[in-house]
PDB file of C-alpha atoms in Angstrom:
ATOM      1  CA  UNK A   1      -9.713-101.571  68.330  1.00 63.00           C
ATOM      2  CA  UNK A   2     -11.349 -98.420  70.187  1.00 64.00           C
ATOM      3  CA  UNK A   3     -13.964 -96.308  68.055  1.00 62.00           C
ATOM      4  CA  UNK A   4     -14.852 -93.563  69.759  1.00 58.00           C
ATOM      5  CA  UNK A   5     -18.127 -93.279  68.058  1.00 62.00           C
ATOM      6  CA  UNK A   6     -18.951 -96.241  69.786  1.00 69.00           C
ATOM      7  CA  UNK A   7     -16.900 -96.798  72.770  1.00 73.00           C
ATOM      8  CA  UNK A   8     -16.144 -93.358  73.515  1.00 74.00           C
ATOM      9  CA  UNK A   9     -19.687 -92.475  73.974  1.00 86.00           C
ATOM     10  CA  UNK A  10     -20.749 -95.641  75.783  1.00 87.00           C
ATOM     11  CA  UNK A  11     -18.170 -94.680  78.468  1.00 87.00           C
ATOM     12  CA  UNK A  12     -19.599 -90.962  78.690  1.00 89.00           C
ATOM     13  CA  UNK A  13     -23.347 -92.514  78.591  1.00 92.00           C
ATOM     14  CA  UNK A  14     -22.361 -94.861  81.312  1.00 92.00           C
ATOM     15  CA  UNK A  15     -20.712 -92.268  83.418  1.00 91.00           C
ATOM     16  CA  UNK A  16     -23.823 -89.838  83.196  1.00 94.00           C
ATOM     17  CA  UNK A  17     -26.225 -93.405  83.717  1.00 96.00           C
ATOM     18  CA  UNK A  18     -24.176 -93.663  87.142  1.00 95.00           C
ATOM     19  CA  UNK A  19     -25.128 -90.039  88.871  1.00 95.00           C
ATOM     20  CA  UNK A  20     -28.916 -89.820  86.970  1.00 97.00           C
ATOM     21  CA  UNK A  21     -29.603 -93.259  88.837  1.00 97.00           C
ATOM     22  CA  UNK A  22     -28.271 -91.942  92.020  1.00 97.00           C
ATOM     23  CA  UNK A  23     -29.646 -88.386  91.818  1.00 97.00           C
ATOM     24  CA  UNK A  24     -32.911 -90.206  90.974  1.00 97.00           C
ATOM     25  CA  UNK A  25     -32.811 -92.718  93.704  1.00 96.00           C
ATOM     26  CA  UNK A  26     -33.204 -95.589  91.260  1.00 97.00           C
ATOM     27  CA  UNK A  27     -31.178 -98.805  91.915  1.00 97.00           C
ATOM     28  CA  UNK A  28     -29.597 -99.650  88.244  1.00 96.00           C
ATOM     29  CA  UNK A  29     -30.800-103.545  89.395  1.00 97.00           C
ATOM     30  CA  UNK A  30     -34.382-102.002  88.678  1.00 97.00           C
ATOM     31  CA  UNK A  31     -33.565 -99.801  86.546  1.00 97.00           C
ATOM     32  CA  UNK A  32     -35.979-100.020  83.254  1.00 98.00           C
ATOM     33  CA  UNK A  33     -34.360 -99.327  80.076  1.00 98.00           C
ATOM     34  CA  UNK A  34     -35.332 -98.349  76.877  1.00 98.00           C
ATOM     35  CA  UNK A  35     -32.912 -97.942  73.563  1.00 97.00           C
ATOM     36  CA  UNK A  36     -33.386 -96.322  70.337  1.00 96.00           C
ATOM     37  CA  UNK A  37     -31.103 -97.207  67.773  1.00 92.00           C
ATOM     38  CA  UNK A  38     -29.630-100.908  67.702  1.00 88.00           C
ATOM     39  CA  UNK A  39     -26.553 -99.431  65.897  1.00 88.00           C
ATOM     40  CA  UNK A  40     -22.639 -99.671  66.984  1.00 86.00           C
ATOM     41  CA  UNK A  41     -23.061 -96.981  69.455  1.00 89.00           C
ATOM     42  CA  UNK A  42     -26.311 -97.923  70.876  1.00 92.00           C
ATOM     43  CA  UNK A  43     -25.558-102.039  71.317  1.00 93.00           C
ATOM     44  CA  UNK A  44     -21.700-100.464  73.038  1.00 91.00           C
ATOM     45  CA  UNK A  45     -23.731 -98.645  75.377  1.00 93.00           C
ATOM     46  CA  UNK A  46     -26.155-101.365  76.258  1.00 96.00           C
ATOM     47  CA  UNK A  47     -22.883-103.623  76.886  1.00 94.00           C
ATOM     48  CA  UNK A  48     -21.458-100.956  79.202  1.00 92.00           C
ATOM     49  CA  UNK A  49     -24.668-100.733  81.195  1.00 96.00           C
ATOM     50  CA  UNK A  50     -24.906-104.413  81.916  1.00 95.00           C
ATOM     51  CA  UNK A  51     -20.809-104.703  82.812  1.00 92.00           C
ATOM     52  CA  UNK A  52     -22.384-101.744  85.166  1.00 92.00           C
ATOM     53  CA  UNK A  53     -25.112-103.821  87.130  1.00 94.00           C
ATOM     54  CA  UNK A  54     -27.619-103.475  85.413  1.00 97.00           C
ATOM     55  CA  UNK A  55     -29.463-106.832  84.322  1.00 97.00           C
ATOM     56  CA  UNK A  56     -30.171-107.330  80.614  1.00 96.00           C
ATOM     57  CA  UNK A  57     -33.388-107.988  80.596  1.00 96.00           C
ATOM     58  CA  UNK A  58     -33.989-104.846  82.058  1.00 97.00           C
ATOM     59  CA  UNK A  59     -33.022-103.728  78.552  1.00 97.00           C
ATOM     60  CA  UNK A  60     -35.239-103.158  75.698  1.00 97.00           C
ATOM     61  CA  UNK A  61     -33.563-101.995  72.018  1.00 96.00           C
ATOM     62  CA  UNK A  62     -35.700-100.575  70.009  1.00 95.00           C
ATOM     63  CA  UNK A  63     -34.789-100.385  65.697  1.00 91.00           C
ATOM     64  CA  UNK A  64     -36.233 -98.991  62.558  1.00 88.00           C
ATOM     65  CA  UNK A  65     -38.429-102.500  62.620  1.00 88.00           C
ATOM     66  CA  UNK A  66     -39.036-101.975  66.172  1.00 91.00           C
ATOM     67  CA  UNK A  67     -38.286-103.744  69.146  1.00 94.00           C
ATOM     68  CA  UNK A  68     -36.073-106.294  69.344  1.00 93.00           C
ATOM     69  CA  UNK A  69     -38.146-109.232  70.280  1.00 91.00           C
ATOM     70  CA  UNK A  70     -37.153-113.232  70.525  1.00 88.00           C
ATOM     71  CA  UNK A  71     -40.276-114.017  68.032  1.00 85.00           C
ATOM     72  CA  UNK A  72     -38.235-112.137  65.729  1.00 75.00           C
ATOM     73  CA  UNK A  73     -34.988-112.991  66.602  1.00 78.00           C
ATOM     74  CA  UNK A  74     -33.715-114.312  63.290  1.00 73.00           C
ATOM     75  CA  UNK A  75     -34.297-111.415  61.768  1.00 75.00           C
ATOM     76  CA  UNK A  76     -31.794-109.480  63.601  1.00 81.00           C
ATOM     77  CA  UNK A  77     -27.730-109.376  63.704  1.00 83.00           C
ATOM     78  CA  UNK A  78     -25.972-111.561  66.579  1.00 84.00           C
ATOM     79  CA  UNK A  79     -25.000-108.455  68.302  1.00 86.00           C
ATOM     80  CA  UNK A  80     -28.755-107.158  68.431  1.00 89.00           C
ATOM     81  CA  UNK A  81     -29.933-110.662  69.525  1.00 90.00           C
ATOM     82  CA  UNK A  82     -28.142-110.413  72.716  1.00 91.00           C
ATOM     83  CA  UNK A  83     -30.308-108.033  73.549  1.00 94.00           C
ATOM     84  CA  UNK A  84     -34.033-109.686  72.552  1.00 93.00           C
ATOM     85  CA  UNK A  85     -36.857-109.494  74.790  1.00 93.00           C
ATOM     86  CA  UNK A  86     -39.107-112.176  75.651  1.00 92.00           C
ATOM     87  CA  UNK A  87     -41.633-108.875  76.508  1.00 93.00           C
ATOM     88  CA  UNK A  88     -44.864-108.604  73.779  1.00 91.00           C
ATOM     89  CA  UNK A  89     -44.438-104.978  73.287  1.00 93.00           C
ATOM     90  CA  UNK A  90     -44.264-103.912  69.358  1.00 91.00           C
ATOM     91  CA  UNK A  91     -43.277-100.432  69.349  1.00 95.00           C
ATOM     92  CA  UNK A  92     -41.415 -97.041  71.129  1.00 96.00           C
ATOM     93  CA  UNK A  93     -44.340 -96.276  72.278  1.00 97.00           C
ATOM     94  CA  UNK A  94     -45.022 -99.334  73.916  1.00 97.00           C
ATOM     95  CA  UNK A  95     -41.448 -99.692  75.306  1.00 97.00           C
ATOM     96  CA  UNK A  96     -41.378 -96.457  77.097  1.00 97.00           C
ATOM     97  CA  UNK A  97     -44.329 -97.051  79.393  1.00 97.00           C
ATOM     98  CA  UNK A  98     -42.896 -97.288  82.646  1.00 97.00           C
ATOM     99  CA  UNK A  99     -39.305 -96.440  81.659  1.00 98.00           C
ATOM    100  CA  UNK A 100     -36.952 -95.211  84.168  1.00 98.00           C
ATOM    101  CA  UNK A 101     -34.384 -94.608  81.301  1.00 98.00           C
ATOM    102  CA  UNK A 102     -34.220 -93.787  77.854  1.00 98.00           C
ATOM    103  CA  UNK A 103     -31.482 -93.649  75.597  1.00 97.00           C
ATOM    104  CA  UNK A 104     -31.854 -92.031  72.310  1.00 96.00           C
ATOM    105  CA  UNK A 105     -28.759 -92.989  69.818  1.00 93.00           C
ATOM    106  CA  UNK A 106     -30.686 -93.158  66.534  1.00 91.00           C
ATOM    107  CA  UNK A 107     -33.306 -90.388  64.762  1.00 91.00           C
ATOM    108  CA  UNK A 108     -35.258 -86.417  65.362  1.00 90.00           C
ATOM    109  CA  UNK A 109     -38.372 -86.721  67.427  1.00 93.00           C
ATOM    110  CA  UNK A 110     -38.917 -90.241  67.461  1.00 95.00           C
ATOM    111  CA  UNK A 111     -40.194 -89.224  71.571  1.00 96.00           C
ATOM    112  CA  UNK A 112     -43.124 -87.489  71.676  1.00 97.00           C
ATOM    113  CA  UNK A 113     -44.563 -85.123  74.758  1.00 98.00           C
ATOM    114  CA  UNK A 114     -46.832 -88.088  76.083  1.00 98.00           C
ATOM    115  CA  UNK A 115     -44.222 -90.807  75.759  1.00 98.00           C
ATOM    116  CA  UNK A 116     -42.016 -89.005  78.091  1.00 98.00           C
ATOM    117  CA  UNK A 117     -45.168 -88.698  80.141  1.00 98.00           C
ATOM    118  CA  UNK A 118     -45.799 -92.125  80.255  1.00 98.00           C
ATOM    119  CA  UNK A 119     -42.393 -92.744  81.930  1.00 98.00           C
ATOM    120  CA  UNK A 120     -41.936 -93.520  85.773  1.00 98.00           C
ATOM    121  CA  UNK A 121     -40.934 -91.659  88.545  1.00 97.00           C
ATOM    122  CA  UNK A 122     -37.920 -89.608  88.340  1.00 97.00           C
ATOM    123  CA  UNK A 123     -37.207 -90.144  84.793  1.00 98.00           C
ATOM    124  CA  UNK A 124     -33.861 -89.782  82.981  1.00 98.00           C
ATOM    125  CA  UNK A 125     -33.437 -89.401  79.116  1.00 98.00           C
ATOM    126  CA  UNK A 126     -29.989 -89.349  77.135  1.00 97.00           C
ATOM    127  CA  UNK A 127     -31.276 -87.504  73.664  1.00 95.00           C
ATOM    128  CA  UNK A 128     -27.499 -88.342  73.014  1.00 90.00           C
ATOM    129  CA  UNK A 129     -27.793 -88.021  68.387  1.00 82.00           C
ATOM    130  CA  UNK A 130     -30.276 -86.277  66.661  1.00 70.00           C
ATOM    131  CA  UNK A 131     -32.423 -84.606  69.500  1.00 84.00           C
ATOM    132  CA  UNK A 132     -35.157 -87.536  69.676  1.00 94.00           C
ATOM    133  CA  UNK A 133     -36.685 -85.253  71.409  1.00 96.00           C
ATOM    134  CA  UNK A 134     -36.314 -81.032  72.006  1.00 94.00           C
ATOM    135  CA  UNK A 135     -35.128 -80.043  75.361  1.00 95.00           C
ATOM    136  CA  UNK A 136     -37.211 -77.619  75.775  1.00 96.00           C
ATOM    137  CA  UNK A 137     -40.195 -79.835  75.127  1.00 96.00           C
ATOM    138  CA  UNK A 138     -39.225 -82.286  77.425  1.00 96.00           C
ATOM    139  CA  UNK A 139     -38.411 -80.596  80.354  1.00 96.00           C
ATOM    140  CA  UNK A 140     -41.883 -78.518  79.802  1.00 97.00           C
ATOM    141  CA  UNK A 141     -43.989 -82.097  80.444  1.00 97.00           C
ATOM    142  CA  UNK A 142     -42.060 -83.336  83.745  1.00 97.00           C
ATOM    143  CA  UNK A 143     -40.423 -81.394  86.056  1.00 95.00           C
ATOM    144  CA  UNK A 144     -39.113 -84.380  87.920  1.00 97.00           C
ATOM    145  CA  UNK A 145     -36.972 -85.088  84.684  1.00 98.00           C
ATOM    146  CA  UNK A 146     -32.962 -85.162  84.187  1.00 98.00           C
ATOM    147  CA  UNK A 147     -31.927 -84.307  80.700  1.00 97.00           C
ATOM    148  CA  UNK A 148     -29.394 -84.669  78.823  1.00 96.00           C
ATOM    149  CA  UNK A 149     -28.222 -83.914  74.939  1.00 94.00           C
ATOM    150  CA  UNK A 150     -25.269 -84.226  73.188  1.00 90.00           C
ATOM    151  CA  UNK A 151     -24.735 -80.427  72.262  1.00 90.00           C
ATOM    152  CA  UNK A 152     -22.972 -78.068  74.401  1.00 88.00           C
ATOM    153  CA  UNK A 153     -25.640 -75.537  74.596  1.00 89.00           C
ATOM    154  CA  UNK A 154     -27.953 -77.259  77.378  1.00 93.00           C
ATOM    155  CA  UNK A 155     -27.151 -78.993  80.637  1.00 93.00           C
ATOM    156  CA  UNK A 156     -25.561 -82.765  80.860  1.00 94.00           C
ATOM    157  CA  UNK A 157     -23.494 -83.070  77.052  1.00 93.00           C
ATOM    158  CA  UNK A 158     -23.315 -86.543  76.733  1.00 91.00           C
ATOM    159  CA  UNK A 159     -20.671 -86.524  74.151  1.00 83.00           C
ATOM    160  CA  UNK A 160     -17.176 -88.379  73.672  1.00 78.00           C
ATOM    161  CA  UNK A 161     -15.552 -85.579  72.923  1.00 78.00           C
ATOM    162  CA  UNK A 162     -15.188 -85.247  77.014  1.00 74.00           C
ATOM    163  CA  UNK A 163     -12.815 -88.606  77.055  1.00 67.00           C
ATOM    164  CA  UNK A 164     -11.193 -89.401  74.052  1.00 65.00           C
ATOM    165  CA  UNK A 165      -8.712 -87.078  74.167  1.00 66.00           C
ATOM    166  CA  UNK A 166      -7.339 -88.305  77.270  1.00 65.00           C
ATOM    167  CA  UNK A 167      -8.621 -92.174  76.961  1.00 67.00           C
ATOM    168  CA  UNK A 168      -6.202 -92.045  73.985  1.00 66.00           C
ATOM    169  CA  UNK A 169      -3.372 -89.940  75.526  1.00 67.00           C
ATOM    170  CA  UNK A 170      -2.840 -92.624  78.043  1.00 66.00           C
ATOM    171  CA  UNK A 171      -2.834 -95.543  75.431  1.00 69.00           C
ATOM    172  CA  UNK A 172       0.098 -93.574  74.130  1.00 74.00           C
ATOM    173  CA  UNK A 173       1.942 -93.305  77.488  1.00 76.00           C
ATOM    174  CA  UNK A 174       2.049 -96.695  78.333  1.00 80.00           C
ATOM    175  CA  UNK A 175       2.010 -97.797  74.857  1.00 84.00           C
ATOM    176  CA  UNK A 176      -0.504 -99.909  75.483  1.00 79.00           C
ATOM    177  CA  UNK A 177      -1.087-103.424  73.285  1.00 84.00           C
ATOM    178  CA  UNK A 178      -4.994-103.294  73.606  1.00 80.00           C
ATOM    179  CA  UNK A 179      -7.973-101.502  75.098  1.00 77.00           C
ATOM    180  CA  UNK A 180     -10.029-103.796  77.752  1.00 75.00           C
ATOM    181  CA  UNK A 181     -13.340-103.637  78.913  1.00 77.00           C
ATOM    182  CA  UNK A 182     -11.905-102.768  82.552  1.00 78.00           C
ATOM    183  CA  UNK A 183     -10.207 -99.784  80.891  1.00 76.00           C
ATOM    184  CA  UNK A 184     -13.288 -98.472  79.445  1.00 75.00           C
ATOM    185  CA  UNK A 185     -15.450 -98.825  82.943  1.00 74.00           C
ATOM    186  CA  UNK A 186     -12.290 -96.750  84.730  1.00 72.00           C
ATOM    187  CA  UNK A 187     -12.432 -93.940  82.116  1.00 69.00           C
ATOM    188  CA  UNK A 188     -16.061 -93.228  83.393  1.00 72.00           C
ATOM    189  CA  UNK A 189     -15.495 -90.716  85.109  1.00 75.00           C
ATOM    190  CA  UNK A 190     -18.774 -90.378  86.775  1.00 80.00           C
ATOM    191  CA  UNK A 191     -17.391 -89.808  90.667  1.00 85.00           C
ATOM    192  CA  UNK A 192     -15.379 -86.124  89.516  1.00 88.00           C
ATOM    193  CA  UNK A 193     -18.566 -84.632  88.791  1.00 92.00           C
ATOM    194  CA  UNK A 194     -19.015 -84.889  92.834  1.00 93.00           C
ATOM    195  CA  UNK A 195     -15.746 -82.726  93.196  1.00 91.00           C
ATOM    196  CA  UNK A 196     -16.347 -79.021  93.702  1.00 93.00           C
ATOM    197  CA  UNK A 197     -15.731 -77.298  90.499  1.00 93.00           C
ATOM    198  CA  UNK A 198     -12.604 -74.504  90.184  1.00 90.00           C
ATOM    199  CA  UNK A 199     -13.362 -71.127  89.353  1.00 92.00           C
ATOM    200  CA  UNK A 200     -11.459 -71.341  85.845  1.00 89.00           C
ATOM    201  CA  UNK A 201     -13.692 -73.760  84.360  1.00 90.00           C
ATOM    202  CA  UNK A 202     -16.923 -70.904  85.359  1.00 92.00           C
ATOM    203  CA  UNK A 203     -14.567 -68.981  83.583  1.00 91.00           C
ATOM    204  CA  UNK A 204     -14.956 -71.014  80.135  1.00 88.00           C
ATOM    205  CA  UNK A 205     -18.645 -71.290  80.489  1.00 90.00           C
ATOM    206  CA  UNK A 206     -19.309 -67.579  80.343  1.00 90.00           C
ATOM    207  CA  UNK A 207     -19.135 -67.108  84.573  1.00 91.00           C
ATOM    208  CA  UNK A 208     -22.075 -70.067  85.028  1.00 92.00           C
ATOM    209  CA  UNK A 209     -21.695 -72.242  88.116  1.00 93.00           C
ATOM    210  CA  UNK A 210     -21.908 -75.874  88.016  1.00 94.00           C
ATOM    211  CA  UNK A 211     -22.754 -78.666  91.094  1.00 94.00           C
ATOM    212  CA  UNK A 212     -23.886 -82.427  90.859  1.00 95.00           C
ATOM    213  CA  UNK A 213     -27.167 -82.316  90.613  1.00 96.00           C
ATOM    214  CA  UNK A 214     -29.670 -83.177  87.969  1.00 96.00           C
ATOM    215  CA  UNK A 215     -28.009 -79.961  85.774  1.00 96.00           C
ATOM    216  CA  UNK A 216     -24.779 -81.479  86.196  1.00 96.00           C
ATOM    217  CA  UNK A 217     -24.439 -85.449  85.982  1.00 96.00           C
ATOM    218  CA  UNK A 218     -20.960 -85.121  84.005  1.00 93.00           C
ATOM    219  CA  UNK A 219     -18.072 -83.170  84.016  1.00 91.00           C
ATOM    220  CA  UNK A 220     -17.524 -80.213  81.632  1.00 91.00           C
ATOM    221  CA  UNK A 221     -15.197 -80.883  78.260  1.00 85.00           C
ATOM    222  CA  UNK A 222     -13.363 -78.161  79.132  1.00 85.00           C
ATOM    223  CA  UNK A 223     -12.599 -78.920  82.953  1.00 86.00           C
ATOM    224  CA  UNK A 224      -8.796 -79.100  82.928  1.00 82.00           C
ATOM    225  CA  UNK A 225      -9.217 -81.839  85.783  1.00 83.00           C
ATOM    226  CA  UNK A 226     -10.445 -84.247  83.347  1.00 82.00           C
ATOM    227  CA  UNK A 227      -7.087 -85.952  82.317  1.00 78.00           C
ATOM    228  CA  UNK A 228      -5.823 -85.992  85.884  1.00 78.00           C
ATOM    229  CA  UNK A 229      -8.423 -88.369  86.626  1.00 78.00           C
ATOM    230  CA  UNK A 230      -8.988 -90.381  83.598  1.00 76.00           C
ATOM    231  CA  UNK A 231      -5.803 -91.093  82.325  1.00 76.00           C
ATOM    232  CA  UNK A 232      -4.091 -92.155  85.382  1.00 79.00           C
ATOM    233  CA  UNK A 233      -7.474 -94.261  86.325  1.00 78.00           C
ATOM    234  CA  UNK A 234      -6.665 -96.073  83.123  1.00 76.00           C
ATOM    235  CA  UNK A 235      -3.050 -96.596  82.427  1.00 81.00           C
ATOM    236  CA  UNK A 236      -3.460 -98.005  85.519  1.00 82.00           C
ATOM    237  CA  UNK A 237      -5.693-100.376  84.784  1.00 81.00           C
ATOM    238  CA  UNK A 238      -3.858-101.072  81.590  1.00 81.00           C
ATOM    239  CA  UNK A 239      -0.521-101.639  83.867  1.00 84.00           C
ATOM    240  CA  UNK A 240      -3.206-104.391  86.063  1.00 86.00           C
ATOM    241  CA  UNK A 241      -3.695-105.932  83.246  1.00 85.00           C
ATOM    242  CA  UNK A 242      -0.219-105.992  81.942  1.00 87.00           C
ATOM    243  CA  UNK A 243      -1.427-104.614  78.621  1.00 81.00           C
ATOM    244  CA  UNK A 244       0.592-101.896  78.912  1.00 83.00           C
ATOM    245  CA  UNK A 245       4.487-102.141  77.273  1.00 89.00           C
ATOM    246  CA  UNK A 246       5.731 -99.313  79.700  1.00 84.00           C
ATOM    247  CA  UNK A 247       4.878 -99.477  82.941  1.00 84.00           C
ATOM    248  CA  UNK A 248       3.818 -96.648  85.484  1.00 81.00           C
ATOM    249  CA  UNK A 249       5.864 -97.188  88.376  1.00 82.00           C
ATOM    250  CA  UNK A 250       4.045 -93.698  90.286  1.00 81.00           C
ATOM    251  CA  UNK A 251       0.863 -92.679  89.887  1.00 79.00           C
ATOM    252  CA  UNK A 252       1.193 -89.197  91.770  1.00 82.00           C
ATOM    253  CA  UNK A 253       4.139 -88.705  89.610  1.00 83.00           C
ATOM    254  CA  UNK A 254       2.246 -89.239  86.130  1.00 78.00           C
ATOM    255  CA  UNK A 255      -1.011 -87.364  87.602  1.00 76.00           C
ATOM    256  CA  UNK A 256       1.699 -84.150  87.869  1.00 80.00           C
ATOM    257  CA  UNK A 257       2.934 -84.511  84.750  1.00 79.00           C
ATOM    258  CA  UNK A 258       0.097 -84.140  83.142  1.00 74.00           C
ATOM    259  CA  UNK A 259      -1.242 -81.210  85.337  1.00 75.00           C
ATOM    260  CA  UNK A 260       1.954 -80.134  83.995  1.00 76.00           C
ATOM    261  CA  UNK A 261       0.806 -79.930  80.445  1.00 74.00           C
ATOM    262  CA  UNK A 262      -2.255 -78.755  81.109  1.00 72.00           C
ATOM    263  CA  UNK A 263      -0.410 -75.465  82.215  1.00 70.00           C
ATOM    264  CA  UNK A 264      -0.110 -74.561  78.575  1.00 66.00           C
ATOM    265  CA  UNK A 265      -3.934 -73.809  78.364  1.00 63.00           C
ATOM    266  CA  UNK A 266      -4.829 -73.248  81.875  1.00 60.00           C
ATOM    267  CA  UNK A 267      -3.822 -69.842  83.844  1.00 57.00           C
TER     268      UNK A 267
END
């Protein structure tokens, strides 16, 4: 089963997790990072990071009981136990001290000002459900920060409306009998936001220009180039794994088809 609540936006976080660490010259094997909300969406996202690199206990989940800690381990679901640290912190608070990442999946302002000051170097926060924390008031304590929401109307939309559409329009064309972890990690589509960005797409965002960069970690939703990438990537991944019932014989071929039907939309 995919839910894109839950797998769509892990591959989206994940995507934008790739370019933040690189624009902020952090290797994800020291990356330190911090979760908020130990729900389906938030433990989905901490799986994706770890099939990514980066090591688990490197990961702290923080809950409406607070962190997820192995002296209260039976306490807590078998999917949140994965995650429990042997660490003696007790709170947010505590957890973000330090913090190269944080990933926000759960509640409005649970960050405050001097929590995101207390992070490291370089810091990168994914406000990704019910603005843990305001935009503007995080980008006013650290100018060294990369942001990112899940709204439309501020830089980096972490959001899985930019995959799903095409994550599922390739399950469809190869008719494919399940949905594999490997599928997921090629549908993050992290390297097109390298790619110089066509004119048309300035178009659709009222004439604004767009470059990798910390205002620009992953593509736009409406970037017609999004399927050409993504659903190839992963039917063919799906045909690897022989989970697909038809087979794509030619990749170049299927990539033009679908620029094809993108003509509909696109001038």
């Amino acid at each position: 089963m995919f839910h894109d609540d839950q797998h769509g936006t892990a591959i989206i976080c994940s995507a934008a997790l790739i370019n933040a660490l690189e624009i902020s010259n952090i290797d994800k094997k020291n990356a330190k990072i911090v979760f908020n909300g130990a729900g389906s969406a938030g433990i989905s996202c901490a799986k994706m990071f770890v099939a990514l690199g980066v090591p688990k206990e490197n990961i702290i989940i923080c809950y409406s009981k607070g962190v997820i800690t192995k002296e209260r381990i039976e306490s807590v679901t078998e999917e949140k136990r994965e995650f429990a640290t042997d660490l003696k912190i007790k709170n947010l608070e505590e957890a973000m001290k330090g913090a190269n990442v944080f990933a926000g999946l759960s509640v409005a302002d649970c960050v405050s000002e001097d929590m995101v000051k207390s992070m490291a170097k370089n810091p990168i926060i994914f406000a990704m459900a019910n603005h843990e924390i305001q935009y503007e008031k995080a980008i006013a304590v650290r100018d060294d920060l990369i942001m990112a929401t899940g709204r439309s109307d501020y830089p980096n939309q972490i959001n899985n409306v930019l995959g799903f559409l095409f994550i599922f329009s390739w399950a469809l064309d190869v008719k494919a009998k399940a949905i594999s972890e490997k599928m997921k990690m090629a549908a993050a589509l992290a390297a097109l936001t390298k790619e110089k960005v066509p004119e048309k797409v300035f178009r659709a965002y009222g004439n604004k220009t767009f470059e990798f960069g910390k205002n620009y970690i992953v593509p736009k939703p409406f970037d017609p180039r999004v399927i050409e990438w993504v659903s190839p990537a992963v039917a063919k991944a799906a045909c690897d794994e022989w989970l697909a019932r038809e087979l794509i014989n030619d990749f170049e071929k299927y990539k033009s088809s679908l620029k094809e039907r993108m003509k509909k939309y696109w001038n």
